[in-house]
Amino acid sequence: MEPSRAVEESRSTAPDAGREPAGDETWARTGLKARLNWLRAGVLGANDGIISIAGLVVGVAAATTDSTAILVAGLAALVAGAISMALGEFVSVSSARDTERALIEREQAALRADPEGELEELAAMYRAKGLSPPTARQVAVELTGRDAIAAHLDVEHGLDPEDLTNPWHAGLASAVAFVAGAALPLAAMVLSPPEVRIGVTFGAVLVALTVTGSVSAWFGRAHRSRAVLRLLVGGALAMAATYGIGALLGATVV
């Protein structure tokens, strides 16, 4: 049987032959990388906001009971941290996007210079994936005819030219998530009575880290208990360390 006929028959006999993707399927396939990008930035930003601000306000509270001092220190750290997170994500993702664009430009130049050679290269890649030479050639020809750049980027780099990373999304998601995460320990510390504020903040932070750890585990398809335990241990150590430093400096000053 000729390769082209085999391809057509396999399409016609497949269960989903001729069926257009449903709306939710199309949404799921389109812009996936962009959604994962801001989701990743958001989870990391929330974790950083919770742990860093919790450590700071616990340390200050160990040195002084002045609510105004705690609030000012916490707000200053919240603003600085949100800006830092946004800038860091923006720069990092911008560098990744520049690399992606450079790959696209390189493939475009290669296709203009030697289209037949690029076609043979694409067919060779499909042969390496296990397709027979005639089928690999047929697939390469069809995909090149549809969108040569997309075909090469997908096979060679796993890159979709219509779904590049967005530095603005990553920076904004990281900053907003940082503020949301940081607001919890700051509010718990400032709104609680002085005699229990450290304990309340400690408990609130552990609960929040359990939630973000569960979300990050789901996001990365990782083991939930391990992800949560790592965050809880890290957060507890951070608060214990800053509490010890604050208590020591407060006692020294007094």
mmCIF file of C-alpha atoms in Angstrom:
data_model
loop_
_atom_site.group_PDB
_atom_site.id
_atom_site.type_symbol
_atom_site.label_atom_id
_atom_site.label_comp_id
_atom_site.label_asym_id
_atom_site.label_seq_id
_atom_site.Cartn_x
_atom_site.Cartn_y
_atom_site.Cartn_z
ATOM 1 C CA MET A 1 0.000 0.000 0.000
ATOM 2 C CA GLU A 2 1.328 3.475 -0.854
ATOM 3 C CA PRO A 3 2.345 5.639 2.139
ATOM 4 C CA SER A 4 -0.072 8.412 1.226
ATOM 5 C CA ARG A 5 -3.005 5.972 1.030
ATOM 6 C CA ALA A 6 -1.982 4.403 4.330
ATOM 7 C CA VAL A 7 -1.960 7.796 5.977
ATOM 8 C CA GLU A 8 -5.375 8.681 4.583
ATOM 9 C CA GLU A 9 -6.912 5.337 5.594
ATOM 10 C CA SER A 10 -5.526 5.599 9.098
ATOM 11 C CA ARG A 11 -7.131 9.025 9.386
ATOM 12 C CA SER A 12 -10.488 7.863 8.060
ATOM 13 C CA THR A 13 -10.634 4.818 10.348
ATOM 14 C CA ALA A 14 -9.428 6.597 13.483
ATOM 15 C CA PRO A 15 -12.150 7.132 16.113
ATOM 16 C CA ASP A 16 -11.752 10.913 16.011
ATOM 17 C CA ALA A 17 -11.255 11.227 12.261
ATOM 18 C CA GLY A 18 -12.681 14.431 10.877
ATOM 19 C CA ARG A 19 -13.731 15.677 14.297
ATOM 20 C CA GLU A 20 -12.838 19.233 15.133
ATOM 21 C CA PRO A 21 -11.493 19.783 18.652
ATOM 22 C CA ALA A 22 -14.134 20.871 21.130
ATOM 23 C CA GLY A 23 -13.950 24.353 22.532
ATOM 24 C CA ASP A 24 -12.444 23.295 25.833
ATOM 25 C CA GLU A 25 -9.888 21.084 24.038
ATOM 26 C CA THR A 26 -8.852 23.974 21.827
ATOM 27 C CA TRP A 27 -8.466 26.209 24.874
ATOM 28 C CA ALA A 28 -6.387 23.556 26.616
ATOM 29 C CA ARG A 29 -4.032 23.182 23.652
ATOM 30 C CA THR A 30 -3.684 26.881 22.901
ATOM 31 C CA GLY A 31 -1.471 29.066 25.072
ATOM 32 C CA LEU A 32 -0.642 26.226 27.465
ATOM 33 C CA LYS A 33 2.940 27.359 27.874
ATOM 34 C CA ALA A 34 1.851 30.905 28.683
ATOM 35 C CA ARG A 35 -0.620 29.716 31.341
ATOM 36 C CA LEU A 36 1.967 27.422 32.920
ATOM 37 C CA ASN A 37 4.426 30.301 32.864
ATOM 38 C CA TRP A 38 2.332 32.671 34.957
ATOM 39 C CA LEU A 39 1.065 29.862 37.161
ATOM 40 C CA ARG A 40 4.621 28.838 37.996
ATOM 41 C CA ALA A 41 5.581 32.457 38.670
ATOM 42 C CA GLY A 42 2.495 32.909 40.852
ATOM 43 C CA VAL A 43 3.165 29.860 43.018
ATOM 44 C CA LEU A 44 6.811 30.803 43.526
ATOM 45 C CA GLY A 45 5.881 34.404 44.265
ATOM 46 C CA ALA A 46 3.331 33.395 46.883
ATOM 47 C CA ASN A 47 5.777 31.068 48.622
ATOM 48 C CA ASP A 48 8.479 33.739 48.681
ATOM 49 C CA GLY A 49 6.052 36.335 49.995
ATOM 50 C CA ILE A 50 4.837 34.114 52.810
ATOM 51 C CA ILE A 51 8.257 32.931 53.977
ATOM 52 C CA SER A 52 10.254 36.129 53.573
ATOM 53 C CA ILE A 53 7.730 38.484 55.173
ATOM 54 C CA ALA A 54 6.907 35.990 57.911
ATOM 55 C CA GLY A 55 10.571 35.701 58.780
ATOM 56 C CA LEU A 56 10.974 39.464 58.825
ATOM 57 C CA VAL A 57 7.969 40.333 60.984
ATOM 58 C CA VAL A 58 8.694 37.500 63.438
ATOM 59 C CA GLY A 59 12.244 38.758 63.787
ATOM 60 C CA VAL A 60 11.095 42.342 64.380
ATOM 61 C CA ALA A 61 8.389 41.199 66.790
ATOM 62 C CA ALA A 62 10.990 39.276 68.780
ATOM 63 C CA ALA A 63 12.955 42.509 69.224
ATOM 64 C CA THR A 64 10.078 44.915 69.904
ATOM 65 C CA THR A 65 6.371 44.960 70.703
ATOM 66 C CA ASP A 66 5.851 48.235 68.830
ATOM 67 C CA SER A 67 3.104 47.449 66.298
ATOM 68 C CA THR A 68 3.945 50.510 64.207
ATOM 69 C CA ALA A 69 7.551 49.433 63.814
ATOM 70 C CA ILE A 70 6.452 45.942 62.807
ATOM 71 C CA LEU A 71 3.930 47.292 60.296
ATOM 72 C CA VAL A 72 6.376 49.740 58.713
ATOM 73 C CA ALA A 73 9.076 47.092 58.398
ATOM 74 C CA GLY A 74 6.616 44.598 56.964
ATOM 75 C CA LEU A 75 5.145 47.018 54.413
ATOM 76 C CA ALA A 76 8.595 48.160 53.285
ATOM 77 C CA ALA A 77 9.689 44.559 52.798
ATOM 78 C CA LEU A 78 6.431 43.730 50.997
ATOM 79 C CA VAL A 79 6.861 46.527 48.456
ATOM 80 C CA ALA A 80 10.556 45.862 47.922
ATOM 81 C CA GLY A 81 9.966 42.126 47.612
ATOM 82 C CA ALA A 82 7.135 42.489 45.110
ATOM 83 C CA ILE A 83 9.229 44.771 42.904
ATOM 84 C CA SER A 84 12.223 42.471 43.165
ATOM 85 C CA MET A 85 10.165 39.382 42.288
ATOM 86 C CA ALA A 86 8.533 41.107 39.327
ATOM 87 C CA LEU A 87 11.840 42.395 37.989
ATOM 88 C CA GLY A 88 13.559 39.045 38.461
ATOM 89 C CA GLU A 89 10.834 37.131 36.639
ATOM 90 C CA PHE A 90 10.672 39.735 33.870
ATOM 91 C CA VAL A 91 14.414 39.604 33.227
ATOM 92 C CA SER A 92 14.554 35.814 33.409
ATOM 93 C CA VAL A 93 11.600 35.196 31.093
ATOM 94 C CA SER A 94 12.755 37.959 28.721
ATOM 95 C CA SER A 95 16.066 36.134 28.329
ATOM 96 C CA ALA A 96 14.212 32.892 27.590
ATOM 97 C CA ARG A 97 11.998 34.655 25.044
ATOM 98 C CA ASP A 98 15.040 36.180 23.329
ATOM 99 C CA THR A 99 16.485 32.681 23.009
ATOM 100 C CA GLU A 100 13.237 31.388 21.517
ATOM 101 C CA ARG A 101 13.118 34.211 19.005
ATOM 102 C CA ALA A 102 16.732 33.552 18.027
ATOM 103 C CA LEU A 103 15.859 29.906 17.347
ATOM 104 C CA ILE A 104 12.933 30.957 15.161
ATOM 105 C CA GLU A 105 15.105 33.367 13.176
ATOM 106 C CA ARG A 106 17.770 30.676 12.718
ATOM 107 C CA GLU A 107 15.236 28.174 11.396
ATOM 108 C CA GLN A 108 13.755 30.786 9.047
ATOM 109 C CA ALA A 109 17.202 31.543 7.649
ATOM 110 C CA ALA A 110 17.976 27.840 7.190
ATOM 111 C CA LEU A 111 14.698 27.257 5.337
ATOM 112 C CA ARG A 112 15.352 30.179 3.010
ATOM 113 C CA ALA A 113 18.900 29.014 2.300
ATOM 114 C CA ASP A 114 18.268 25.295 1.768
ATOM 115 C CA PRO A 115 14.595 24.269 1.805
ATOM 116 C CA GLU A 116 15.255 20.804 0.363
ATOM 117 C CA GLY A 117 17.996 20.101 2.875
ATOM 118 C CA GLU A 118 15.711 21.174 5.717
ATOM 119 C CA LEU A 119 13.007 18.869 4.382
ATOM 120 C CA GLU A 120 15.426 15.937 4.402
ATOM 121 C CA GLU A 121 16.523 16.881 7.917
ATOM 122 C CA LEU A 122 12.909 16.874 9.096
ATOM 123 C CA ALA A 123 12.277 13.482 7.493
ATOM 124 C CA ALA A 124 15.400 12.121 9.178
ATOM 125 C CA MET A 125 14.131 13.276 12.546
ATOM 126 C CA TYR A 126 10.878 11.429 12.050
ATOM 127 C CA ARG A 127 12.785 8.329 10.993
ATOM 128 C CA ALA A 128 14.738 8.622 14.236
ATOM 129 C CA LYS A 129 11.415 8.655 16.079
ATOM 130 C CA GLY A 130 10.533 5.261 14.584
ATOM 131 C CA LEU A 131 8.652 6.033 11.376
ATOM 132 C CA SER A 132 9.499 4.116 8.240
ATOM 133 C CA PRO A 133 11.439 6.132 5.619
ATOM 134 C CA PRO A 134 8.459 6.513 3.223
ATOM 135 C CA THR A 135 6.101 7.542 6.025
ATOM 136 C CA ALA A 136 8.670 9.894 7.558
ATOM 137 C CA ARG A 137 9.122 11.556 4.183
ATOM 138 C CA GLN A 138 5.371 11.872 3.662
ATOM 139 C CA VAL A 139 4.856 13.396 7.128
ATOM 140 C CA ALA A 140 7.728 15.833 6.577
ATOM 141 C CA VAL A 141 6.308 16.934 3.229
ATOM 142 C CA GLU A 142 2.792 17.471 4.627
ATOM 143 C CA LEU A 143 3.966 19.376 7.691
ATOM 144 C CA THR A 144 6.352 21.500 5.634
ATOM 145 C CA GLY A 145 3.524 22.371 3.293
ATOM 146 C CA ARG A 146 1.342 23.407 6.220
ATOM 147 C CA ASP A 147 3.922 25.361 8.285
ATOM 148 C CA ALA A 148 7.601 24.577 7.797
ATOM 149 C CA ILE A 149 8.826 26.801 10.634
ATOM 150 C CA ALA A 150 6.413 25.307 13.160
ATOM 151 C CA ALA A 151 7.295 21.764 12.064
ATOM 152 C CA HIS A 152 11.035 22.257 12.573
ATOM 153 C CA LEU A 153 10.671 24.149 15.842
ATOM 154 C CA ASP A 154 8.404 21.462 17.257
ATOM 155 C CA VAL A 155 10.635 18.513 16.387
ATOM 156 C CA GLU A 156 14.011 20.131 17.017
ATOM 157 C CA HIS A 157 13.272 22.336 20.025
ATOM 158 C CA GLY A 158 9.809 21.460 21.324
ATOM 159 C CA LEU A 159 8.835 25.056 20.650
ATOM 160 C CA ASP A 160 5.534 26.497 19.428
ATOM 161 C CA PRO A 161 6.052 29.884 17.702
ATOM 162 C CA GLU A 162 2.492 30.876 18.641
ATOM 163 C CA ASP A 163 3.005 30.110 22.329
ATOM 164 C CA LEU A 164 6.146 31.917 23.437
ATOM 165 C CA THR A 165 6.806 32.823 27.049
ATOM 166 C CA ASN A 166 5.534 36.257 28.099
ATOM 167 C CA PRO A 167 7.778 38.208 30.529
ATOM 168 C CA TRP A 168 5.002 40.683 31.407
ATOM 169 C CA HIS A 169 2.655 37.905 32.487
ATOM 170 C CA ALA A 170 5.362 36.260 34.580
ATOM 171 C CA GLY A 171 6.421 39.504 36.245
ATOM 172 C CA LEU A 172 2.860 40.592 37.047
ATOM 173 C CA ALA A 173 1.842 37.159 38.340
ATOM 174 C CA SER A 174 4.911 36.976 40.555
ATOM 175 C CA ALA A 175 4.382 40.449 42.013
ATOM 176 C CA VAL A 176 0.665 39.967 42.705
ATOM 177 C CA ALA A 177 1.230 36.536 44.239
ATOM 178 C CA PHE A 178 4.058 37.872 46.389
ATOM 179 C CA VAL A 179 1.833 40.629 47.757
ATOM 180 C CA ALA A 180 -0.986 38.162 48.444
ATOM 181 C CA GLY A 181 1.354 35.767 50.209
ATOM 182 C CA ALA A 182 3.119 38.489 52.181
ATOM 183 C CA ALA A 183 -0.135 40.078 53.347
ATOM 184 C CA LEU A 184 -1.061 36.996 55.370
ATOM 185 C CA PRO A 185 1.806 36.936 57.900
ATOM 186 C CA LEU A 186 1.835 40.727 58.077
ATOM 187 C CA ALA A 187 -1.885 40.887 58.875
ATOM 188 C CA ALA A 188 -1.628 38.016 61.360
ATOM 189 C CA MET A 189 1.196 39.754 63.167
ATOM 190 C CA VAL A 190 -0.274 43.268 63.270
ATOM 191 C CA LEU A 191 -3.884 42.315 64.056
ATOM 192 C CA SER A 192 -3.123 39.780 66.809
ATOM 193 C CA PRO A 193 -2.682 40.705 70.476
ATOM 194 C CA PRO A 194 1.008 41.266 71.347
ATOM 195 C CA GLU A 195 1.188 38.292 73.697
ATOM 196 C CA VAL A 196 0.112 35.756 71.051
ATOM 197 C CA ARG A 197 1.044 37.458 67.765
ATOM 198 C CA ILE A 198 4.139 35.354 67.117
ATOM 199 C CA GLY A 199 2.303 32.075 67.731
ATOM 200 C CA VAL A 200 -0.659 33.136 65.587
ATOM 201 C CA THR A 201 1.632 34.206 62.760
ATOM 202 C CA PHE A 202 3.593 30.974 62.977
ATOM 203 C CA GLY A 203 0.391 28.917 62.720
ATOM 204 C CA ALA A 204 -1.050 31.016 59.881
ATOM 205 C CA VAL A 205 2.162 30.696 57.894
ATOM 206 C CA LEU A 206 2.262 26.914 58.272
ATOM 207 C CA VAL A 207 -1.329 26.644 57.055
ATOM 208 C CA ALA A 208 -0.618 28.923 54.083
ATOM 209 C CA LEU A 209 2.510 26.965 53.153
ATOM 210 C CA THR A 210 0.523 23.747 53.279
ATOM 211 C CA VAL A 211 -1.878 25.215 50.725
ATOM 212 C CA THR A 212 0.814 26.571 48.400
ATOM 213 C CA GLY A 213 2.822 23.377 48.735
ATOM 214 C CA SER A 214 -0.202 21.350 47.686
ATOM 215 C CA VAL A 215 -0.786 23.645 44.705
ATOM 216 C CA SER A 216 2.858 23.466 43.609
ATOM 217 C CA ALA A 217 2.803 19.665 43.910
ATOM 218 C CA TRP A 218 -0.297 19.503 41.744
ATOM 219 C CA PHE A 219 1.250 21.903 39.277
ATOM 220 C CA GLY A 220 4.433 19.831 38.966
ATOM 221 C CA ARG A 221 2.690 16.445 39.301
ATOM 222 C CA ALA A 222 4.944 15.813 42.299
ATOM 223 C CA HIS A 223 4.423 13.982 45.579
ATOM 224 C CA ARG A 224 2.178 16.217 47.693
ATOM 225 C CA SER A 225 3.470 15.339 51.162
ATOM 226 C CA ARG A 226 7.105 15.872 50.159
ATOM 227 C CA ALA A 227 6.403 19.251 48.589
ATOM 228 C CA VAL A 228 4.438 20.396 51.634
ATOM 229 C CA LEU A 229 7.033 19.069 54.083
ATOM 230 C CA ARG A 230 9.860 20.914 52.329
ATOM 231 C CA LEU A 231 7.984 24.193 52.538
ATOM 232 C CA LEU A 232 6.947 23.678 56.152
ATOM 233 C CA VAL A 233 10.481 22.857 57.258
ATOM 234 C CA GLY A 234 11.931 25.772 55.299
ATOM 235 C CA GLY A 235 9.351 28.225 56.607
ATOM 236 C CA ALA A 236 9.719 27.055 60.201
ATOM 237 C CA LEU A 237 13.503 27.305 60.032
ATOM 238 C CA ALA A 238 13.310 30.807 58.545
ATOM 239 C CA MET A 239 10.983 32.046 61.288
ATOM 240 C CA ALA A 240 12.995 30.331 64.019
ATOM 241 C CA ALA A 241 16.235 31.862 62.762
ATOM 242 C CA THR A 242 14.864 35.390 62.488
ATOM 243 C CA TYR A 243 13.115 35.076 65.841
ATOM 244 C CA GLY A 244 16.404 34.090 67.460
ATOM 245 C CA ILE A 245 18.243 36.993 65.853
ATOM 246 C CA GLY A 246 15.484 39.457 66.788
ATOM 247 C CA ALA A 247 15.344 38.238 70.380
ATOM 248 C CA LEU A 248 19.131 38.427 70.701
ATOM 249 C CA LEU A 249 19.375 41.939 69.246
ATOM 250 C CA GLY A 250 16.383 43.130 71.246
ATOM 251 C CA ALA A 251 17.874 41.859 74.483
ATOM 252 C CA THR A 252 21.237 43.399 73.602
ATOM 253 C CA VAL A 253 19.749 46.806 72.847
ATOM 254 C CA VAL A 254 17.665 46.772 76.022
#
